[in-house]
Amino acid sequence: MNRDLWSLERMNEHFHWFGTGHVIALLVIGFAILCLYVFRRSLRHPTANRATRYALAAILGLSQISLDAWFAFGGQWTLDYNLPLQLCMIALLLSIWMLLTRNHTIFEFTFLAGMGGALQAILTPDIGMYVFPHYRVMEFFIAHGAILAACFFMVFVEGYRITLRSIWKSFLILNVCAAIAGIANWLTGGNYMFLAHKPVAASLLDFLGPWPWYIVSLEGVALVSYFVFYLPFLLVAWLEKKRGPVSK
């Protein structure tokens, strides 16, 4: 086993957005989501359904456990960085809960807030000086891809839907999470949910003004993204009303 692929030591090059490895990762994630749609009817069979939900939950759980272990064994697990208070980490843990319990409220928040964070993460990954096939890069795309897969599983297979009420419920939960993250930042000196400062890597936050105004702007961006994610469900509801139920 190549120890360099597991080392916490930074490599000598930065991760390149939309390089070969990045594009392959995006294609694999997209293909997995496409398979969930194509085989959605087969995945409704109780045995296949349970196996898929549990498998996705296991992938998410193991990815988080392995990441914490990686930091811990390297002596770099710290309260200001590794608490489960980043949006994608919150979404990861809630995705496990969602898959195991089929809780609809958890689905609403995970789909609207978690998927937006996961999408931005895989499109503009903040991985620093790690490149394929380093463990950190593989874990990053597996974890974030599994969050997306879990959300689309609940839509394609379980038939869960987002409503207008979902937007306001999820927005409230998001702000509760932000308040908790803000307290944690104050206590630990961390930057959970990027409330203390912008990430080092380029991101959407670079276009939203200086601190603390970008936080206010980010609230607006989050709300707009919620409505964008809601539009396909609104369209399906309109088609069902006009033409009768569409094939699921």
Tab-separated table of C-alpha atoms in Angstrom:
chain	number	residue	atom	x	y	z
A	1	MET	CA	0.000	0.000	0.000
A	2	ASN	CA	1.360	3.421	-0.963
A	3	ARG	CA	1.608	5.355	2.298
A	4	ASP	CA	1.763	8.646	0.389
A	5	LEU	CA	-1.850	8.147	-0.659
A	6	TRP	CA	-2.904	8.136	3.015
A	7	SER	CA	-0.520	10.763	4.353
A	8	LEU	CA	-1.809	14.024	5.808
A	9	GLU	CA	1.206	15.754	4.340
A	10	ARG	CA	0.225	18.101	1.558
A	11	MET	CA	1.230	17.057	-1.934
A	12	ASN	CA	3.252	19.203	-4.326
A	13	GLU	CA	0.352	20.193	-6.561
A	14	HIS	CA	-3.132	21.614	-6.181
A	15	PHE	CA	-6.336	19.856	-7.165
A	16	HIS	CA	-7.327	21.107	-10.635
A	17	TRP	CA	-10.982	21.858	-11.231
A	18	PHE	CA	-12.401	19.948	-14.205
A	19	GLY	CA	-9.191	18.111	-14.788
A	20	THR	CA	-9.365	14.463	-15.870
A	21	GLY	CA	-9.888	13.070	-12.367
A	22	HIS	CA	-12.507	15.675	-11.503
A	23	VAL	CA	-14.488	15.043	-14.683
A	24	ILE	CA	-14.374	11.264	-14.138
A	25	ALA	CA	-15.658	11.728	-10.581
A	26	LEU	CA	-18.534	13.908	-11.826
A	27	LEU	CA	-19.420	11.360	-14.519
A	28	VAL	CA	-19.421	8.486	-12.016
A	29	ILE	CA	-21.707	10.408	-9.648
A	30	GLY	CA	-23.997	11.384	-12.512
A	31	PHE	CA	-24.131	7.782	-13.740
A	32	ALA	CA	-25.027	6.508	-10.276
A	33	ILE	CA	-27.901	8.989	-10.038
A	34	LEU	CA	-29.067	8.037	-13.535
A	35	CYS	CA	-29.108	4.359	-12.486
A	36	LEU	CA	-31.341	5.243	-9.523
A	37	TYR	CA	-33.839	6.722	-11.971
A	38	VAL	CA	-33.615	3.944	-14.574
A	39	PHE	CA	-34.015	1.177	-11.969
A	40	ARG	CA	-36.425	3.088	-9.716
A	41	ARG	CA	-39.229	0.528	-10.082
A	42	SER	CA	-36.974	-2.416	-9.277
A	43	LEU	CA	-35.591	-0.559	-6.260
A	44	ARG	CA	-39.098	-0.312	-4.801
A	45	HIS	CA	-39.101	-4.036	-4.126
A	46	PRO	CA	-38.738	-4.354	-0.337
A	47	THR	CA	-35.515	-6.366	-0.414
A	48	ALA	CA	-33.791	-4.199	-3.031
A	49	ASN	CA	-35.099	-1.058	-1.382
A	50	ARG	CA	-33.783	-1.979	2.046
A	51	ALA	CA	-30.434	-3.151	0.666
A	52	THR	CA	-29.906	0.059	-1.305
A	53	ARG	CA	-30.887	2.353	1.552
A	54	TYR	CA	-28.662	0.510	3.998
A	55	ALA	CA	-25.777	0.399	1.523
A	56	LEU	CA	-25.946	4.142	0.930
A	57	ALA	CA	-26.184	4.767	4.679
A	58	ALA	CA	-23.154	2.520	5.241
A	59	ILE	CA	-21.124	4.337	2.572
A	60	LEU	CA	-21.942	7.676	4.176
A	61	GLY	CA	-21.216	6.439	7.688
A	62	LEU	CA	-17.955	4.743	6.787
A	63	SER	CA	-16.748	7.753	4.837
A	64	GLN	CA	-17.237	9.993	7.873
A	65	ILE	CA	-15.730	7.492	10.318
A	66	SER	CA	-12.731	6.975	8.068
A	67	LEU	CA	-12.216	10.737	7.706
A	68	ASP	CA	-12.292	11.295	11.463
A	69	ALA	CA	-9.914	8.356	11.940
A	70	TRP	CA	-7.580	9.748	9.256
A	71	PHE	CA	-7.344	13.074	11.077
A	72	ALA	CA	-7.113	11.432	14.518
A	73	PHE	CA	-4.345	8.970	13.636
A	74	GLY	CA	-2.458	11.824	12.001
A	75	GLY	CA	-2.762	13.873	15.186
A	76	GLN	CA	-4.756	16.592	13.436
A	77	TRP	CA	-8.307	16.071	14.736
A	78	THR	CA	-9.263	19.385	16.354
A	79	LEU	CA	-12.388	20.955	17.800
A	80	ASP	CA	-12.124	23.986	15.547
A	81	TYR	CA	-12.230	21.906	12.344
A	82	ASN	CA	-13.609	18.407	12.823
A	83	LEU	CA	-16.910	18.842	14.643
A	84	PRO	CA	-19.891	17.823	12.458
A	85	LEU	CA	-20.985	21.419	11.883
A	86	GLN	CA	-20.133	22.089	8.254
A	87	LEU	CA	-23.234	22.055	6.064
A	88	CYS	CA	-22.138	19.039	4.033
A	89	MET	CA	-21.209	17.112	7.178
A	90	ILE	CA	-24.613	17.929	8.672
A	91	ALA	CA	-26.219	16.788	5.426
A	92	LEU	CA	-24.180	13.579	5.489
A	93	LEU	CA	-25.335	12.639	8.992
A	94	LEU	CA	-28.928	13.611	8.231
A	95	SER	CA	-28.802	11.575	5.005
A	96	ILE	CA	-28.021	8.488	7.076
A	97	TRP	CA	-30.981	9.271	9.344
A	98	MET	CA	-33.177	9.899	6.296
A	99	LEU	CA	-32.225	6.608	4.640
A	100	LEU	CA	-32.766	4.547	7.780
A	101	THR	CA	-36.034	6.174	8.913
A	102	ARG	CA	-37.492	7.664	5.710
A	103	ASN	CA	-38.229	10.816	7.698
A	104	HIS	CA	-39.807	13.340	5.332
A	105	THR	CA	-38.768	16.483	7.232
A	106	ILE	CA	-35.161	15.320	7.182
A	107	PHE	CA	-35.537	14.687	3.443
A	108	GLU	CA	-36.801	18.234	2.892
A	109	PHE	CA	-33.825	19.804	4.623
A	110	THR	CA	-31.265	17.411	3.173
A	111	PHE	CA	-32.558	17.862	-0.367
A	112	LEU	CA	-32.834	21.648	-0.259
A	113	ALA	CA	-29.873	22.617	1.928
A	114	GLY	CA	-27.610	19.590	1.837
A	115	MET	CA	-27.828	18.947	-1.878
A	116	GLY	CA	-27.048	22.578	-2.683
A	117	GLY	CA	-23.932	22.382	-0.530
A	118	ALA	CA	-22.910	19.015	-1.950
A	119	LEU	CA	-23.392	20.218	-5.522
A	120	GLN	CA	-21.219	23.266	-4.963
A	121	ALA	CA	-18.659	21.095	-3.211
A	122	ILE	CA	-18.244	18.609	-6.050
A	123	LEU	CA	-18.256	21.340	-8.722
A	124	THR	CA	-15.773	23.595	-6.907
A	125	PRO	CA	-13.996	21.245	-4.469
A	126	ASP	CA	-11.959	22.798	-1.666
A	127	ILE	CA	-9.453	19.955	-1.241
A	128	GLY	CA	-6.248	21.945	-1.194
A	129	MET	CA	-3.030	20.209	-2.189
A	130	TYR	CA	-4.377	16.693	-2.590
A	131	VAL	CA	-4.960	15.082	-5.975
A	132	PHE	CA	-6.274	11.771	-7.313
A	133	PRO	CA	-5.906	9.049	-6.160
A	134	HIS	CA	-5.152	10.360	-2.655
A	135	TYR	CA	-7.503	9.120	0.089
A	136	ARG	CA	-8.738	12.646	0.890
A	137	VAL	CA	-9.876	13.220	-2.686
A	138	MET	CA	-11.545	9.811	-2.994
A	139	GLU	CA	-13.353	10.233	0.345
A	140	PHE	CA	-14.459	13.755	-0.615
A	141	PHE	CA	-16.195	12.694	-3.825
A	142	ILE	CA	-17.610	9.465	-2.390
A	143	ALA	CA	-19.153	11.298	0.579
A	144	HIS	CA	-20.596	14.199	-1.395
A	145	GLY	CA	-21.713	11.950	-4.237
A	146	ALA	CA	-23.488	9.661	-1.763
A	147	ILE	CA	-25.353	12.661	-0.313
A	148	LEU	CA	-26.676	13.438	-3.794
A	149	ALA	CA	-27.502	9.789	-4.431
A	150	ALA	CA	-29.395	9.550	-1.124
A	151	CYS	CA	-31.481	12.612	-1.988
A	152	PHE	CA	-32.337	11.373	-5.461
A	153	PHE	CA	-33.109	7.900	-4.123
A	154	MET	CA	-35.816	9.432	-1.949
A	155	VAL	CA	-37.205	11.313	-4.973
A	156	PHE	CA	-36.991	8.648	-7.686
A	157	VAL	CA	-37.627	5.520	-5.636
A	158	GLU	CA	-39.578	6.630	-2.565
A	159	GLY	CA	-41.544	9.290	-4.434
A	160	TYR	CA	-40.835	12.061	-1.900
A	161	ARG	CA	-41.664	15.593	-2.995
A	162	ILE	CA	-40.693	19.136	-2.093
A	163	THR	CA	-43.511	21.613	-1.405
A	164	LEU	CA	-43.628	25.336	-0.798
A	165	ARG	CA	-43.901	24.608	2.916
A	166	SER	CA	-40.697	22.556	2.673
A	167	ILE	CA	-38.775	25.681	1.705
A	168	TRP	CA	-39.665	27.606	4.846
A	169	LYS	CA	-39.198	24.607	7.140
A	170	SER	CA	-35.760	23.930	5.705
A	171	PHE	CA	-34.778	27.598	5.807
A	172	LEU	CA	-35.645	27.708	9.500
A	173	ILE	CA	-33.631	24.543	10.198
A	174	LEU	CA	-30.698	25.973	8.219
A	175	ASN	CA	-30.646	29.079	10.392
A	176	VAL	CA	-30.805	26.992	13.558
A	177	CYS	CA	-27.788	25.035	12.300
A	178	ALA	CA	-26.022	28.314	11.474
A	179	ALA	CA	-26.676	29.626	14.985
A	180	ILE	CA	-25.175	26.472	16.502
A	181	ALA	CA	-22.195	26.690	14.126
A	182	GLY	CA	-21.729	30.357	15.053
A	183	ILE	CA	-21.591	29.504	18.753
A	184	ALA	CA	-19.106	26.721	18.011
A	185	ASN	CA	-16.955	29.153	16.016
A	186	TRP	CA	-16.940	31.561	18.957
A	187	LEU	CA	-15.977	28.814	21.408
A	188	THR	CA	-13.369	27.029	19.277
A	189	GLY	CA	-12.074	29.680	16.888
A	190	GLY	CA	-13.289	27.569	13.966
A	191	ASN	CA	-14.960	28.514	10.707
A	192	TYR	CA	-17.942	26.170	10.592
A	193	MET	CA	-20.371	26.882	7.741
A	194	PHE	CA	-17.837	29.554	6.678
A	195	LEU	CA	-19.440	32.055	9.049
A	196	ALA	CA	-16.139	33.398	10.417
A	197	HIS	CA	-14.450	33.988	7.062
A	198	LYS	CA	-14.551	32.834	3.453
A	199	PRO	CA	-12.874	29.571	2.414
A	200	VAL	CA	-9.336	29.836	1.096
A	201	ALA	CA	-10.264	28.266	-2.240
A	202	ALA	CA	-12.366	30.184	-4.741
A	203	SER	CA	-16.088	29.784	-4.190
A	204	LEU	CA	-19.466	31.429	-4.614
A	205	LEU	CA	-18.771	33.466	-1.454
A	206	ASP	CA	-16.148	35.466	-3.323
A	207	PHE	CA	-18.990	37.212	-5.201
A	208	LEU	CA	-21.074	38.039	-2.141
A	209	GLY	CA	-19.127	40.885	-0.574
A	210	PRO	CA	-16.897	41.136	2.525
A	211	TRP	CA	-17.535	39.666	5.959
A	212	PRO	CA	-20.081	39.851	7.533
A	213	TRP	CA	-22.215	41.053	4.635
A	214	TYR	CA	-21.638	37.926	2.579
A	215	ILE	CA	-23.506	35.981	5.281
A	216	VAL	CA	-26.617	38.089	4.659
A	217	SER	CA	-26.160	37.656	0.901
A	218	LEU	CA	-25.734	33.927	1.415
A	219	GLU	CA	-29.131	33.773	3.117
A	220	GLY	CA	-30.658	35.204	-0.052
A	221	VAL	CA	-28.710	32.819	-2.271
A	222	ALA	CA	-29.847	29.871	-0.153
A	223	LEU	CA	-33.480	30.924	-0.399
A	224	VAL	CA	-33.258	31.434	-4.169
A	225	SER	CA	-31.605	28.012	-4.577
A	226	TYR	CA	-34.425	26.447	-2.552
A	227	PHE	CA	-36.978	27.841	-4.989
A	228	VAL	CA	-34.888	26.635	-7.943
A	229	PHE	CA	-34.801	23.096	-6.485
A	230	TYR	CA	-38.545	23.355	-5.888
A	231	LEU	CA	-39.365	24.222	-9.524
A	232	PRO	CA	-39.133	20.646	-10.934
A	233	PHE	CA	-41.563	19.442	-8.266
A	234	LEU	CA	-43.899	22.330	-9.065
A	235	LEU	CA	-43.739	21.400	-12.753
A	236	VAL	CA	-44.505	17.732	-12.017
A	237	ALA	CA	-47.448	18.745	-9.834
A	238	TRP	CA	-48.749	20.982	-12.637
A	239	LEU	CA	-48.393	18.191	-15.214
A	240	GLU	CA	-50.174	15.720	-12.945
A	241	LYS	CA	-53.034	18.139	-12.493
A	242	LYS	CA	-53.279	18.874	-16.219
A	243	ARG	CA	-52.741	15.413	-17.702
A	244	GLY	CA	-53.235	13.052	-14.807
A	245	PRO	CA	-50.449	11.379	-12.800
A	246	VAL	CA	-47.163	11.063	-14.682
A	247	SER	CA	-45.316	7.766	-14.745
A	248	LYS	CA	-43.043	7.299	-11.752
